[in-house]
Tab-separated table of C-alpha atoms in Angstrom:
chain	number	residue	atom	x	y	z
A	1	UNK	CA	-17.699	-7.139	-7.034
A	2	UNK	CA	-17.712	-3.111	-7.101
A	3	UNK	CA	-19.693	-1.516	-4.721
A	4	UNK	CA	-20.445	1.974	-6.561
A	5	UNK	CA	-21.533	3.619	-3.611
A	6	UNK	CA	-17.687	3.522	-2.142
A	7	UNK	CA	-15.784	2.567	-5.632
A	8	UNK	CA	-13.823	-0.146	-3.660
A	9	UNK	CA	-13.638	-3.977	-4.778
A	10	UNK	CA	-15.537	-5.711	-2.079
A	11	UNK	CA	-15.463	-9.185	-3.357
A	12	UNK	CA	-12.865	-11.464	-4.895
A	13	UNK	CA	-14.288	-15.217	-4.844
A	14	UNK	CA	-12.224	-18.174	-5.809
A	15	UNK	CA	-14.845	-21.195	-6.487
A	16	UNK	CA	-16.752	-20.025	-4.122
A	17	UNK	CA	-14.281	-19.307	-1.387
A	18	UNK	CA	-14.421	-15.169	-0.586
A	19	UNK	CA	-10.193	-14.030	-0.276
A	20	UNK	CA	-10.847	-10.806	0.530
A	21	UNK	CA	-11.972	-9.632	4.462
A	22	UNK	CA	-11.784	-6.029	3.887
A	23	UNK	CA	-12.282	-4.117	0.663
A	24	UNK	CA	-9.341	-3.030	-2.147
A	25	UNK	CA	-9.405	0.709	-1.821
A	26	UNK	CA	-6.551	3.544	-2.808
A	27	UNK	CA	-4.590	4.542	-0.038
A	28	UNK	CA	-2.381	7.582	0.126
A	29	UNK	CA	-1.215	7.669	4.270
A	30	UNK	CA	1.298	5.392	6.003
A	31	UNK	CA	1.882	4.599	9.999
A	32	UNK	CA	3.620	7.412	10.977
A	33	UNK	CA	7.393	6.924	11.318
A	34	UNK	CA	9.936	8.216	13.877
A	35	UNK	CA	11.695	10.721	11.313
A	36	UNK	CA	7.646	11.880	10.222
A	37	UNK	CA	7.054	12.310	14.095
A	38	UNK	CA	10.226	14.529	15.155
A	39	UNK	CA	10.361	13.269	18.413
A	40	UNK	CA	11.416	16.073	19.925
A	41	UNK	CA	9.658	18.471	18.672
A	42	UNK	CA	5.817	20.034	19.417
A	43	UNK	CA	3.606	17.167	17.374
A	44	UNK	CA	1.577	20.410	16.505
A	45	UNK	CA	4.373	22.017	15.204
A	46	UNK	CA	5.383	19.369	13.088
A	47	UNK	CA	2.073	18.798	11.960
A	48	UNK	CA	1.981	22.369	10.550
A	49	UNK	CA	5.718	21.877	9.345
A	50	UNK	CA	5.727	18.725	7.725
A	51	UNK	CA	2.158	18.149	7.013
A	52	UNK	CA	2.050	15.128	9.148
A	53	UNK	CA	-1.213	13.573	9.145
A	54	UNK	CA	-2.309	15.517	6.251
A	55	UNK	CA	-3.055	12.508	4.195
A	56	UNK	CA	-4.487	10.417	6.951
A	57	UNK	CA	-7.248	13.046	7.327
A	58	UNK	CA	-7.838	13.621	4.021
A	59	UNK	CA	-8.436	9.715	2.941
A	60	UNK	CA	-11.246	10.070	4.764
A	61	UNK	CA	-12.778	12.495	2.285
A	62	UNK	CA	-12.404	9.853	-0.809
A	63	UNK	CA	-15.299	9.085	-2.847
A	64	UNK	CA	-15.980	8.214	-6.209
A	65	UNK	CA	-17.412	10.839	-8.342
A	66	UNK	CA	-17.888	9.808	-11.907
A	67	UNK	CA	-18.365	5.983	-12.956
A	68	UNK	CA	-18.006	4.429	-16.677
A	69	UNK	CA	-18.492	0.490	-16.906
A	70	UNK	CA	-17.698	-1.158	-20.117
A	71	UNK	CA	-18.565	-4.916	-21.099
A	72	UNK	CA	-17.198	-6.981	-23.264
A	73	UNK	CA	-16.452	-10.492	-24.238
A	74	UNK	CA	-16.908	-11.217	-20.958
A	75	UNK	CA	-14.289	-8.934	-19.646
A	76	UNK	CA	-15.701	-5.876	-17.829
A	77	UNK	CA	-13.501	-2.649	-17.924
A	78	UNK	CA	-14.430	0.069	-14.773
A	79	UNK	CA	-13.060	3.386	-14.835
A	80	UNK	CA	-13.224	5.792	-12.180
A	81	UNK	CA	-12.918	9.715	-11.460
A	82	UNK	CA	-12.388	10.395	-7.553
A	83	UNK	CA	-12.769	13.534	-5.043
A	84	UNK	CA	-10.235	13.061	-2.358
A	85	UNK	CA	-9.005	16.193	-0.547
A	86	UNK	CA	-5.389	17.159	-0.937
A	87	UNK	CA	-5.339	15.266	-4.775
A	88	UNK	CA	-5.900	17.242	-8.043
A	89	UNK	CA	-6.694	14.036	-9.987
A	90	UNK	CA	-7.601	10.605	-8.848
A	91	UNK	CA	-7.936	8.357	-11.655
A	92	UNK	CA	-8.328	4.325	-11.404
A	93	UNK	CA	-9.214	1.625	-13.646
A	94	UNK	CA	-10.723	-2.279	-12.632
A	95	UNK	CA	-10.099	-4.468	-16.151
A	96	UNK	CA	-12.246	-7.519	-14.632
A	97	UNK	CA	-12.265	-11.175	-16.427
A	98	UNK	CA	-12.039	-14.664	-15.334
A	99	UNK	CA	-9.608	-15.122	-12.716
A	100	UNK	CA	-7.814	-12.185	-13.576
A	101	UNK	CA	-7.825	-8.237	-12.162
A	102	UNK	CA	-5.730	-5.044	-14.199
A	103	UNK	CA	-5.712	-2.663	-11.873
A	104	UNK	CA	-4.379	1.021	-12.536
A	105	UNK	CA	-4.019	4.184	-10.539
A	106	UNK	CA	-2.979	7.727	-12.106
A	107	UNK	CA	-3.251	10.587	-9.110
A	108	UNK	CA	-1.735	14.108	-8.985
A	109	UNK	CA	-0.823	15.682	-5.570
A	110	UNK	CA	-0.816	18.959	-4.290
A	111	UNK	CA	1.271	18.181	-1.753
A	112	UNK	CA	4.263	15.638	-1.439
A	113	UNK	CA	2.915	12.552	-1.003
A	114	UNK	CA	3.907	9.514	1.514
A	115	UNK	CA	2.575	6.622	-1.034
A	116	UNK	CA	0.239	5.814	-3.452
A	117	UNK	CA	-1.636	2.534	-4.311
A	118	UNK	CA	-4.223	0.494	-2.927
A	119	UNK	CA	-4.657	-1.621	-0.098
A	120	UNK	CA	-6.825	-4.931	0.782
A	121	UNK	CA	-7.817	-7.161	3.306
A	122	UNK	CA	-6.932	-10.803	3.011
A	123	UNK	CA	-7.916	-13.896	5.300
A	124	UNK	CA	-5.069	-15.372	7.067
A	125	UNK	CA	-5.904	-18.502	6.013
A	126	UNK	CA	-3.616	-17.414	3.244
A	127	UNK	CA	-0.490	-17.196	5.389
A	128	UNK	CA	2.805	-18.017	2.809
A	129	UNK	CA	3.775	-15.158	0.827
A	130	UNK	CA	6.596	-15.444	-1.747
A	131	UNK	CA	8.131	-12.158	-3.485
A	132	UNK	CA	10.660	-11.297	-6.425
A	133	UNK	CA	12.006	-8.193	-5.004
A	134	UNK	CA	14.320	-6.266	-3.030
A	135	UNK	CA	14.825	-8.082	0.337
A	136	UNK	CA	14.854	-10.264	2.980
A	137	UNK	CA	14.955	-7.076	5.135
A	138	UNK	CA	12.657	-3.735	4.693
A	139	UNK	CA	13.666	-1.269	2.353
A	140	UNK	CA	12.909	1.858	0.854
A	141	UNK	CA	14.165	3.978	-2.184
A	142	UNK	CA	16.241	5.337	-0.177
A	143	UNK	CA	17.529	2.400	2.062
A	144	UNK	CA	17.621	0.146	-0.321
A	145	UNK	CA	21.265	-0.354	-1.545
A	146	UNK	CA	22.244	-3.446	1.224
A	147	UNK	CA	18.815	-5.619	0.042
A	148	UNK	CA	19.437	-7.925	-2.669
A	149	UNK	CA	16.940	-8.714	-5.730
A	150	UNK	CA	15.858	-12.180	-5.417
A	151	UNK	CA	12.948	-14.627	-4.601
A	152	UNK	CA	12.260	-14.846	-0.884
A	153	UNK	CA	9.582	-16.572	1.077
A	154	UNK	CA	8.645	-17.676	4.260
A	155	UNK	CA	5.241	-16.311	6.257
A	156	UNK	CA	4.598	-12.235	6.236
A	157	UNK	CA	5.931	-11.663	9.730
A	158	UNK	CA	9.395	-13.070	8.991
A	159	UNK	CA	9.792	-10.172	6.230
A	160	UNK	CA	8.557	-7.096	8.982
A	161	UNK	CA	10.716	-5.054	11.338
A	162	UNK	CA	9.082	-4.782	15.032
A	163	UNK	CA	10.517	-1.829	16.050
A	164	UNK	CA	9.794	-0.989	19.407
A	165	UNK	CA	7.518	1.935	18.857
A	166	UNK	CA	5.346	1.087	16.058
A	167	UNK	CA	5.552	2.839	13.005
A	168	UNK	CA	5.406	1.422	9.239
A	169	UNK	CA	7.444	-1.124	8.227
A	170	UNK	CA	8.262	-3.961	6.200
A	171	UNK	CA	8.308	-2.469	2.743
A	172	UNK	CA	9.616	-3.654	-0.057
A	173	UNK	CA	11.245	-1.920	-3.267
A	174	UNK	CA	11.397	-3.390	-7.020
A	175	UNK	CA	8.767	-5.940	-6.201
A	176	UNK	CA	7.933	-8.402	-10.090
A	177	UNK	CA	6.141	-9.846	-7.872
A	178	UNK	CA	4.194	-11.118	-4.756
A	179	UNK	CA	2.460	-14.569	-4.003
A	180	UNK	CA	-0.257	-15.110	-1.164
A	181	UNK	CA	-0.726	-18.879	-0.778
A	182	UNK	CA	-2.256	-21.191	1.331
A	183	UNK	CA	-1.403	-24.712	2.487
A	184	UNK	CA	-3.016	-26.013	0.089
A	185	UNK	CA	-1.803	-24.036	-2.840
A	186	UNK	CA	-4.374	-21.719	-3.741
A	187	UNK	CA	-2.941	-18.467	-4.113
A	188	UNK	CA	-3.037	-14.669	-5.037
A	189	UNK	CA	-0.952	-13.618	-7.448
A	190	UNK	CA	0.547	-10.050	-7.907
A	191	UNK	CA	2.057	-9.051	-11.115
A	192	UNK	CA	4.165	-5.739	-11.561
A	193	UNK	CA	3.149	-4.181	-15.166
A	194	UNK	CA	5.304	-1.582	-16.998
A	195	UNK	CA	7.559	-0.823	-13.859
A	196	UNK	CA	8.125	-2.750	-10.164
A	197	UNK	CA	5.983	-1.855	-7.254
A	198	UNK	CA	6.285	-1.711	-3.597
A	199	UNK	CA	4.849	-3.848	-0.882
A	200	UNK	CA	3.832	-4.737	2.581
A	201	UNK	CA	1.775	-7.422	4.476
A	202	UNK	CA	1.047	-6.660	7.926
A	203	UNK	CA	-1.548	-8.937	10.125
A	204	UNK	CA	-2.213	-5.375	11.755
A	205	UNK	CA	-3.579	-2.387	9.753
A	206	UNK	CA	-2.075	0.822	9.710
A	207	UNK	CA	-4.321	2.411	12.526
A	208	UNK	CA	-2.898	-0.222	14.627
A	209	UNK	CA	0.729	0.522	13.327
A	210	UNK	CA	0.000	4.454	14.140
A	211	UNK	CA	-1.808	4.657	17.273
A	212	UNK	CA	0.041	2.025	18.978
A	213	UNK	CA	2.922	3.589	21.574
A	214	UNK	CA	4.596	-0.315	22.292
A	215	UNK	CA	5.139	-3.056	20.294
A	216	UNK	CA	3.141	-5.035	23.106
A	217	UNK	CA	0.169	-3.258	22.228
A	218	UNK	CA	-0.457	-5.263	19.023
A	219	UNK	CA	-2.615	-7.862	18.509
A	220	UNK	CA	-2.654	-9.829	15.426
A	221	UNK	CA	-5.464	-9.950	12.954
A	222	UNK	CA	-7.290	-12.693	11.736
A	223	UNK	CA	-6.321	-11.488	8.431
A	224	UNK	CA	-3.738	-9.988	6.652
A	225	UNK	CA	-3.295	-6.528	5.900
A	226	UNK	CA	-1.427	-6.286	1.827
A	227	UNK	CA	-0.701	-2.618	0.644
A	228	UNK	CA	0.517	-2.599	-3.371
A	229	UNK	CA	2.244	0.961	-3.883
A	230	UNK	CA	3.188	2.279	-6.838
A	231	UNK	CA	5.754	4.202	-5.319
A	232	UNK	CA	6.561	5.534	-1.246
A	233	UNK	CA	8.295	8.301	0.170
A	234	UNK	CA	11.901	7.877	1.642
A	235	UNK	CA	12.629	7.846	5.255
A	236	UNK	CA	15.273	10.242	5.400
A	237	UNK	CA	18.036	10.822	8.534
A	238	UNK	CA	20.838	12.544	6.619
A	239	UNK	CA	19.612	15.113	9.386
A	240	UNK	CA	19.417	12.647	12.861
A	241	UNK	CA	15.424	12.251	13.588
A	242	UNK	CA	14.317	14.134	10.347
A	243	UNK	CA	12.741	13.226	7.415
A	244	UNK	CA	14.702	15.637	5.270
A	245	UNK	CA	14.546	14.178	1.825
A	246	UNK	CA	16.454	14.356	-1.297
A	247	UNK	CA	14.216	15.572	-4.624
A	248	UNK	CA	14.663	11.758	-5.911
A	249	UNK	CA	13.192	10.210	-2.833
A	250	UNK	CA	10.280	12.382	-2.643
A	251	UNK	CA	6.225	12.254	-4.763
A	252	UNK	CA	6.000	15.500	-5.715
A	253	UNK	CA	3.141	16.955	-6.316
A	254	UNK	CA	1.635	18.728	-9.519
A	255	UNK	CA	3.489	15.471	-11.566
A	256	UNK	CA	1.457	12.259	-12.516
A	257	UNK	CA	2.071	9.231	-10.516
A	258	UNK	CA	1.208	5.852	-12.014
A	259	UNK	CA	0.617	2.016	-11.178
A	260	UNK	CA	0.006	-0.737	-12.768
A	261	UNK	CA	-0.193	-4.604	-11.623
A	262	UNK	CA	-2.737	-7.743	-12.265
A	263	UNK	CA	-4.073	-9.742	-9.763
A	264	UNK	CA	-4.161	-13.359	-10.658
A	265	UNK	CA	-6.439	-16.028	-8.777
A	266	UNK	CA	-4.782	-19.566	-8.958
């Protein structure tokens, strides 16, 4: 189920059984990290430096303006424009059928970005996740070169890093794709389509991960939080405590940015 009013996917139900416990929305902001925060330096300063927090604040300004809805065969094809401050273009597309999601994102900055994708809400009941990608450790495109590419799996919190002031974590590069089972063997399915994606699965959501000052401070969810990225800035340190990025491990802005998986319901 769309809701039109917010453009988010509010409902994915699985004979009856409801997987999702908060909406699939886009999402442009992670948990701030240590190199982001410049520990040492005015956070007012590096907010007007670096821009940190730029994206945070201006996800709260998405909304869908333009809707076209397609049907088919029984497949139903959504397309729609969005208004987001900070983005030139937010594009995304819902190809709905039986069991069976195509989701795609095209979005043009005007700033450097810190990710792109969407994120979702899913019941813990679903607590085994299983991944072809870069692993067992966190990586990111530009810490990536110790992880190897192979199937892992185990339960989301043996794939995070709890560092001690929390900050994002736990993502994973050149992602085929992700699993999100139960005991009993129903599952979620992610499938990569035309390039790999990125991924993390948190039982805490990112406001937890940002406003949290000690890793006693969080509480686990009764749910899991999944983002699906199409692509995520690099942490930097080249510089000690800076996020001061090569061109290659940046999202530029003024270029298209796309992503494209399926969701599969099994």
């Amino acid at each position: 189920i769309v809701e039109k009013k917010t453009g988010a996917i509010i409902s994915i139900n699985k004979n009856g059984e409801e997987l999702l416990k908060t909406p699939v929305t886009p999402n442009f902001w992670r948990a701030t990290i240590d190199n982001d925060r410049l520990a040492s330096v005015n956070i007012r300063l590096v907010q007007k430096l670096l821009g940190t927090f730029r994206f945070k604040n201006a996800s709260k300004t998405l909304r869908p303006v333009n809707y076209s809805v397609e049907e088919k065969e029984g497949v139903a094809t959504i397309k729609i424009k969005w208004k987001m401050k900070c983005l030139k273009k937010l594009n995304t597309t819902y190809v709905i059928a039986k069991d069976m999601i195509d989701m795609s994102m095209d979005v043009v900055s005007r700033y450097e970005m810190e990710r792109y994708g969407f994120k979702m809400g899913v019941r813990k009941s679903f607590e085994k996740i299983k991944f072809y990608g870069k692993g067992p450790f966190e990586n990111y495109c530009d810490r990536q070169t110790a992880a190897l590419l192979r199937v892992y799996e185990g339960k989301a919190e043996d794939f995070l890093h709890d560092y001690l002031m929390p900050q994002e974590n736990g993502n994973h590069t050149e992602t085929r794709y992700l699993e999100i089972a139960k005991k009993d063997q129903a599952k979620l399915t992610i499938l990569a389509k035309d390039k790999p994606f990125e991924f993390s699965v948190h039982p805490y959501t990112k406001q937890m991960l940002d406003q949290a000052k000690h890793l006693h401070e969080l509480e686990e969810l009764n749910y899991l939080t999944v983002n699906i990225d199409g692509g995520q800035r690099g942490v930097g340190g080249d510089i000690p405590a800076m996020a001061m990025l090569k061109k290659q491990y940046k999202l530029l802005p003024k270029e298209n940015h796309s992503l494209k998986f399926r969701i599969e319901l099994s």
